[in-house]
C-alpha cells in the first residue's frame, strides 16, 4: 500500500507539472483520450522511446496505476540494481525505487517470466543510451 501511494503521489505531481496526456486506440480503431483502449489483462508488451532522461516513466507508471490499476513492469538497465548507485533518499536505495516502480533487470528470462504471469511489460530497446541521447559510451 505504501509503495502504491508513493508512486501515485510522485506521478500525479510530475504529470501535473509536465501536462502529460494519454491516448489509446479502441478495438474499432477509434483513438480516445485516456487508457480505455488498453487491455485490462496481460500479457501486454509496450515498446517505448525514451524522451529526456527517461522522465516519461513517472507519468506512464502513474497513469496506468491511476486509470487502469495496472502496475507496468519496466525492464531496466542492470546498473540500476547495483548497490553502488546513489539515491536522493536516505530511506530508500536506488534499487528500492526501481523496484517500487515495478522495474526488473533486463534479461530474456525476466521478460519471459513477466509475460508468462500475464504482466504488462514496458521495454525501451534504446535503453540508457537513448534516454541520455547517446551520451553514454
JSON list of C-alpha atoms in Angstrom, two decimals:
[
{"chain": "A", "resi": 1, "resn": "UNK", "atom": "CA", "xyz": [0.00, 0.00, 0.00]},
{"chain": "A", "resi": 2, "resn": "UNK", "atom": "CA", "xyz": [2.79, 2.43, 0.92]},
{"chain": "A", "resi": 3, "resn": "UNK", "atom": "CA", "xyz": [4.61, 1.82, -2.37]},
{"chain": "A", "resi": 4, "resn": "UNK", "atom": "CA", "xyz": [1.50, 2.43, -4.45]},
{"chain": "A", "resi": 5, "resn": "UNK", "atom": "CA", "xyz": [0.67, 5.62, -2.50]},
{"chain": "A", "resi": 6, "resn": "UNK", "atom": "CA", "xyz": [4.17, 6.99, -3.06]},
{"chain": "A", "resi": 7, "resn": "UNK", "atom": "CA", "xyz": [4.02, 6.14, -6.76]},
{"chain": "A", "resi": 8, "resn": "UNK", "atom": "CA", "xyz": [0.70, 7.93, -7.12]},
{"chain": "A", "resi": 9, "resn": "UNK", "atom": "CA", "xyz": [1.91, 10.98, -5.22]},
{"chain": "A", "resi": 10, "resn": "UNK", "atom": "CA", "xyz": [5.07, 11.44, -7.29]},
{"chain": "A", "resi": 11, "resn": "UNK", "atom": "CA", "xyz": [3.35, 10.55, -10.54]},
{"chain": "A", "resi": 12, "resn": "UNK", "atom": "CA", "xyz": [0.46, 12.99, -10.13]},
{"chain": "A", "resi": 13, "resn": "UNK", "atom": "CA", "xyz": [2.83, 15.82, -9.21]},
{"chain": "A", "resi": 14, "resn": "UNK", "atom": "CA", "xyz": [5.03, 15.10, -12.20]},
{"chain": "A", "resi": 15, "resn": "UNK", "atom": "CA", "xyz": [2.09, 14.66, -14.58]},
{"chain": "A", "resi": 16, "resn": "UNK", "atom": "CA", "xyz": [0.61, 17.95, -13.36]},
{"chain": "A", "resi": 17, "resn": "UNK", "atom": "CA", "xyz": [3.93, 19.74, -13.95]},
{"chain": "A", "resi": 18, "resn": "UNK", "atom": "CA", "xyz": [4.50, 18.26, -17.41]},
{"chain": "A", "resi": 19, "resn": "UNK", "atom": "CA", "xyz": [0.94, 18.19, -18.68]},
{"chain": "A", "resi": 20, "resn": "UNK", "atom": "CA", "xyz": [1.12, 14.53, -19.77]},
{"chain": "A", "resi": 21, "resn": "UNK", "atom": "CA", "xyz": [-1.93, 13.24, -21.65]},
{"chain": "A", "resi": 22, "resn": "UNK", "atom": "CA", "xyz": [-2.64, 9.65, -22.68]},
{"chain": "A", "resi": 23, "resn": "UNK", "atom": "CA", "xyz": [-4.36, 8.40, -25.82]},
{"chain": "A", "resi": 24, "resn": "UNK", "atom": "CA", "xyz": [-5.20, 4.83, -26.75]},
{"chain": "A", "resi": 25, "resn": "UNK", "atom": "CA", "xyz": [-6.88, 3.02, -29.62]},
{"chain": "A", "resi": 26, "resn": "UNK", "atom": "CA", "xyz": [-10.12, 1.08, -29.19]},
{"chain": "A", "resi": 27, "resn": "UNK", "atom": "CA", "xyz": [-10.70, -2.25, -30.95]},
{"chain": "A", "resi": 28, "resn": "UNK", "atom": "CA", "xyz": [-12.70, -0.49, -33.69]},
{"chain": "A", "resi": 29, "resn": "UNK", "atom": "CA", "xyz": [-9.70, 1.75, -34.45]},
{"chain": "A", "resi": 30, "resn": "UNK", "atom": "CA", "xyz": [-11.08, 4.88, -32.78]},
{"chain": "A", "resi": 31, "resn": "UNK", "atom": "CA", "xyz": [-8.46, 6.93, -30.91]},
{"chain": "A", "resi": 32, "resn": "UNK", "atom": "CA", "xyz": [-9.65, 8.10, -27.48]},
{"chain": "A", "resi": 33, "resn": "UNK", "atom": "CA", "xyz": [-8.22, 10.23, -24.70]},
{"chain": "A", "resi": 34, "resn": "UNK", "atom": "CA", "xyz": [-7.15, 8.05, -21.79]},
{"chain": "A", "resi": 35, "resn": "UNK", "atom": "CA", "xyz": [-6.25, 4.39, -21.50]},
{"chain": "A", "resi": 36, "resn": "UNK", "atom": "CA", "xyz": [-9.63, 2.77, -22.15]},
{"chain": "A", "resi": 37, "resn": "UNK", "atom": "CA", "xyz": [-8.21, 1.13, -25.29]},
{"chain": "A", "resi": 38, "resn": "UNK", "atom": "CA", "xyz": [-5.53, -0.68, -23.28]},
{"chain": "A", "resi": 39, "resn": "UNK", "atom": "CA", "xyz": [-6.34, -4.31, -22.36]},
{"chain": "A", "resi": 40, "resn": "UNK", "atom": "CA", "xyz": [-7.09, -4.84, -18.67]},
{"chain": "A", "resi": 41, "resn": "UNK", "atom": "CA", "xyz": [-5.40, -8.23, -18.68]},
{"chain": "A", "resi": 42, "resn": "UNK", "atom": "CA", "xyz": [-1.99, -9.19, -19.95]},
{"chain": "A", "resi": 43, "resn": "UNK", "atom": "CA", "xyz": [0.26, -10.31, -21.22]},
{"chain": "A", "resi": 44, "resn": "UNK", "atom": "CA", "xyz": [0.93, -6.98, -22.93]},
{"chain": "A", "resi": 45, "resn": "UNK", "atom": "CA", "xyz": [4.28, -5.74, -24.19]},
{"chain": "A", "resi": 46, "resn": "UNK", "atom": "CA", "xyz": [4.68, -1.96, -24.51]},
{"chain": "A", "resi": 47, "resn": "UNK", "atom": "CA", "xyz": [7.63, -0.75, -26.54]},
{"chain": "A", "resi": 48, "resn": "UNK", "atom": "CA", "xyz": [8.69, 2.83, -25.92]},
{"chain": "A", "resi": 49, "resn": "UNK", "atom": "CA", "xyz": [11.11, 5.54, -26.88]},
{"chain": "A", "resi": 50, "resn": "UNK", "atom": "CA", "xyz": [12.83, 7.41, -24.05]},
{"chain": "A", "resi": 51, "resn": "UNK", "atom": "CA", "xyz": [12.43, 11.12, -24.14]},
{"chain": "A", "resi": 52, "resn": "UNK", "atom": "CA", "xyz": [14.63, 13.34, -21.96]},
{"chain": "A", "resi": 53, "resn": "UNK", "atom": "CA", "xyz": [16.42, 11.14, -19.39]},
{"chain": "A", "resi": 54, "resn": "UNK", "atom": "CA", "xyz": [13.51, 8.70, -19.32]},
{"chain": "A", "resi": 55, "resn": "UNK", "atom": "CA", "xyz": [11.41, 11.06, -17.20]},
{"chain": "A", "resi": 56, "resn": "UNK", "atom": "CA", "xyz": [8.26, 9.94, -19.04]},
{"chain": "A", "resi": 57, "resn": "UNK", "atom": "CA", "xyz": [8.37, 6.77, -16.94]},
{"chain": "A", "resi": 58, "resn": "UNK", "atom": "CA", "xyz": [6.94, 8.68, -13.98]},
{"chain": "A", "resi": 59, "resn": "UNK", "atom": "CA", "xyz": [3.84, 9.77, -15.90]},
{"chain": "A", "resi": 60, "resn": "UNK", "atom": "CA", "xyz": [3.44, 6.36, -17.52]},
{"chain": "A", "resi": 61, "resn": "UNK", "atom": "CA", "xyz": [3.56, 4.38, -14.30]},
{"chain": "A", "resi": 62, "resn": "UNK", "atom": "CA", "xyz": [1.23, 6.82, -12.56]},
{"chain": "A", "resi": 63, "resn": "UNK", "atom": "CA", "xyz": [-1.22, 6.92, -15.44]},
{"chain": "A", "resi": 64, "resn": "UNK", "atom": "CA", "xyz": [-1.53, 3.16, -15.72]},
{"chain": "A", "resi": 65, "resn": "UNK", "atom": "CA", "xyz": [-1.85, 2.70, -11.96]},
{"chain": "A", "resi": 66, "resn": "UNK", "atom": "CA", "xyz": [-4.35, 5.55, -11.52]},
{"chain": "A", "resi": 67, "resn": "UNK", "atom": "CA", "xyz": [-6.55, 4.91, -14.53]},
{"chain": "A", "resi": 68, "resn": "UNK", "atom": "CA", "xyz": [-6.33, 1.15, -15.03]},
{"chain": "A", "resi": 69, "resn": "UNK", "atom": "CA", "xyz": [-5.00, -0.25, -11.74]},
{"chain": "A", "resi": 70, "resn": "UNK", "atom": "CA", "xyz": [-2.11, -1.75, -13.71]},
{"chain": "A", "resi": 71, "resn": "UNK", "atom": "CA", "xyz": [1.48, -1.81, -12.49]},
{"chain": "A", "resi": 72, "resn": "UNK", "atom": "CA", "xyz": [3.78, -1.53, -15.50]},
{"chain": "A", "resi": 73, "resn": "UNK", "atom": "CA", "xyz": [6.77, -3.81, -15.10]},
{"chain": "A", "resi": 74, "resn": "UNK", "atom": "CA", "xyz": [9.68, -1.98, -16.62]},
{"chain": "A", "resi": 75, "resn": "UNK", "atom": "CA", "xyz": [12.66, -3.83, -17.99]},
{"chain": "A", "resi": 76, "resn": "UNK", "atom": "CA", "xyz": [15.51, -1.77, -16.52]},
{"chain": "A", "resi": 77, "resn": "UNK", "atom": "CA", "xyz": [19.24, -1.49, -17.12]},
{"chain": "A", "resi": 78, "resn": "UNK", "atom": "CA", "xyz": [21.18, -3.83, -14.77]},
{"chain": "A", "resi": 79, "resn": "UNK", "atom": "CA", "xyz": [23.25, -0.88, -13.49]},
{"chain": "A", "resi": 80, "resn": "UNK", "atom": "CA", "xyz": [20.17, 0.41, -11.66]},
{"chain": "A", "resi": 81, "resn": "UNK", "atom": "CA", "xyz": [20.25, -2.72, -9.48]},
{"chain": "A", "resi": 82, "resn": "UNK", "atom": "CA", "xyz": [23.84, -2.34, -8.33]},
{"chain": "A", "resi": 83, "resn": "UNK", "atom": "CA", "xyz": [24.33, -1.31, -4.69]},
{"chain": "A", "resi": 84, "resn": "UNK", "atom": "CA", "xyz": [26.79, 1.44, -5.71]},
{"chain": "A", "resi": 85, "resn": "UNK", "atom": "CA", "xyz": [24.08, 3.57, -7.37]},
{"chain": "A", "resi": 86, "resn": "UNK", "atom": "CA", "xyz": [23.31, 6.56, -5.14]},
{"chain": "A", "resi": 87, "resn": "UNK", "atom": "CA", "xyz": [19.78, 7.63, -4.27]},
{"chain": "A", "resi": 88, "resn": "UNK", "atom": "CA", "xyz": [18.22, 11.00, -3.50]},
{"chain": "A", "resi": 89, "resn": "UNK", "atom": "CA", "xyz": [16.52, 9.45, -0.47]},
{"chain": "A", "resi": 90, "resn": "UNK", "atom": "CA", "xyz": [18.16, 8.40, 2.77]},
{"chain": "A", "resi": 91, "resn": "UNK", "atom": "CA", "xyz": [15.33, 5.94, 3.45]},
{"chain": "A", "resi": 92, "resn": "UNK", "atom": "CA", "xyz": [15.41, 4.05, 0.14]},
{"chain": "A", "resi": 93, "resn": "UNK", "atom": "CA", "xyz": [18.24, 2.99, -2.12]},
{"chain": "A", "resi": 94, "resn": "UNK", "atom": "CA", "xyz": [18.03, 3.43, -5.89]},
{"chain": "A", "resi": 95, "resn": "UNK", "atom": "CA", "xyz": [17.37, -0.32, -6.12]},
{"chain": "A", "resi": 96, "resn": "UNK", "atom": "CA", "xyz": [14.34, 0.13, -3.84]},
{"chain": "A", "resi": 97, "resn": "UNK", "atom": "CA", "xyz": [13.00, 2.97, -6.01]},
{"chain": "A", "resi": 98, "resn": "UNK", "atom": "CA", "xyz": [13.40, 0.98, -9.21]},
{"chain": "A", "resi": 99, "resn": "UNK", "atom": "CA", "xyz": [11.58, -1.96, -7.61]},
{"chain": "A", "resi": 100, "resn": "UNK", "atom": "CA", "xyz": [8.82, 0.30, -6.23]},
{"chain": "A", "resi": 101, "resn": "UNK", "atom": "CA", "xyz": [8.19, 1.47, -9.78]},
{"chain": "A", "resi": 102, "resn": "UNK", "atom": "CA", "xyz": [7.98, -2.16, -10.99]},
{"chain": "A", "resi": 103, "resn": "UNK", "atom": "CA", "xyz": [11.43, -2.45, -12.55]},
{"chain": "A", "resi": 104, "resn": "UNK", "atom": "CA", "xyz": [13.28, -5.70, -13.07]},
{"chain": "A", "resi": 105, "resn": "UNK", "atom": "CA", "xyz": [16.74, -6.22, -14.60]},
{"chain": "A", "resi": 106, "resn": "UNK", "atom": "CA", "xyz": [16.73, -6.71, -18.35]},
{"chain": "A", "resi": 107, "resn": "UNK", "atom": "CA", "xyz": [17.12, -10.32, -19.42]},
{"chain": "A", "resi": 108, "resn": "UNK", "atom": "CA", "xyz": [15.29, -12.66, -21.75]},
{"chain": "A", "resi": 109, "resn": "UNK", "atom": "CA", "xyz": [14.28, -14.86, -18.81]},
{"chain": "A", "resi": 110, "resn": "UNK", "atom": "CA", "xyz": [12.81, -11.90, -16.87]},
{"chain": "A", "resi": 111, "resn": "UNK", "atom": "CA", "xyz": [10.78, -10.80, -19.89]},
{"chain": "A", "resi": 112, "resn": "UNK", "atom": "CA", "xyz": [9.57, -14.38, -20.38]},
{"chain": "A", "resi": 113, "resn": "UNK", "atom": "CA", "xyz": [8.61, -14.73, -16.68]},
{"chain": "A", "resi": 114, "resn": "UNK", "atom": "CA", "xyz": [6.69, -11.44, -16.70]},
{"chain": "A", "resi": 115, "resn": "UNK", "atom": "CA", "xyz": [4.79, -12.25, -19.87]},
{"chain": "A", "resi": 116, "resn": "UNK", "atom": "CA", "xyz": [4.09, -15.77, -18.56]},
{"chain": "A", "resi": 117, "resn": "UNK", "atom": "CA", "xyz": [2.44, -14.25, -15.50]},
{"chain": "A", "resi": 118, "resn": "UNK", "atom": "CA", "xyz": [0.27, -12.01, -17.71]},
{"chain": "A", "resi": 119, "resn": "UNK", "atom": "CA", "xyz": [2.07, -8.81, -16.71]},
{"chain": "A", "resi": 120, "resn": "UNK", "atom": "CA", "xyz": [2.10, -5.52, -18.55]},
{"chain": "A", "resi": 121, "resn": "UNK", "atom": "CA", "xyz": [5.75, -5.18, -19.56]},
{"chain": "A", "resi": 122, "resn": "UNK", "atom": "CA", "xyz": [7.42, -1.93, -20.63]},
{"chain": "A", "resi": 123, "resn": "UNK", "atom": "CA", "xyz": [10.50, -2.24, -22.83]},
{"chain": "A", "resi": 124, "resn": "UNK", "atom": "CA", "xyz": [12.72, 0.51, -24.21]},
{"chain": "A", "resi": 125, "resn": "UNK", "atom": "CA", "xyz": [15.03, -1.08, -26.79]},
{"chain": "A", "resi": 126, "resn": "UNK", "atom": "CA", "xyz": [17.25, 2.02, -26.85]},
{"chain": "A", "resi": 127, "resn": "UNK", "atom": "CA", "xyz": [17.82, 1.81, -23.10]},
{"chain": "A", "resi": 128, "resn": "UNK", "atom": "CA", "xyz": [20.14, 4.17, -21.26]},
{"chain": "A", "resi": 129, "resn": "UNK", "atom": "CA", "xyz": [21.86, 5.34, -24.44]},
{"chain": "A", "resi": 130, "resn": "UNK", "atom": "CA", "xyz": [18.53, 6.50, -25.80]},
{"chain": "A", "resi": 131, "resn": "UNK", "atom": "CA", "xyz": [17.46, 8.18, -22.53]},
{"chain": "A", "resi": 132, "resn": "UNK", "atom": "CA", "xyz": [20.74, 10.10, -22.44]},
{"chain": "A", "resi": 133, "resn": "UNK", "atom": "CA", "xyz": [20.61, 10.78, -26.19]},
{"chain": "A", "resi": 134, "resn": "UNK", "atom": "CA", "xyz": [23.66, 8.64, -26.95]},
{"chain": "A", "resi": 135, "resn": "UNK", "atom": "CA", "xyz": [25.96, 10.37, -24.45]},
{"chain": "A", "resi": 136, "resn": "UNK", "atom": "CA", "xyz": [26.85, 7.02, -22.82]},
{"chain": "A", "resi": 137, "resn": "UNK", "atom": "CA", "xyz": [29.84, 5.15, -24.24]}
]
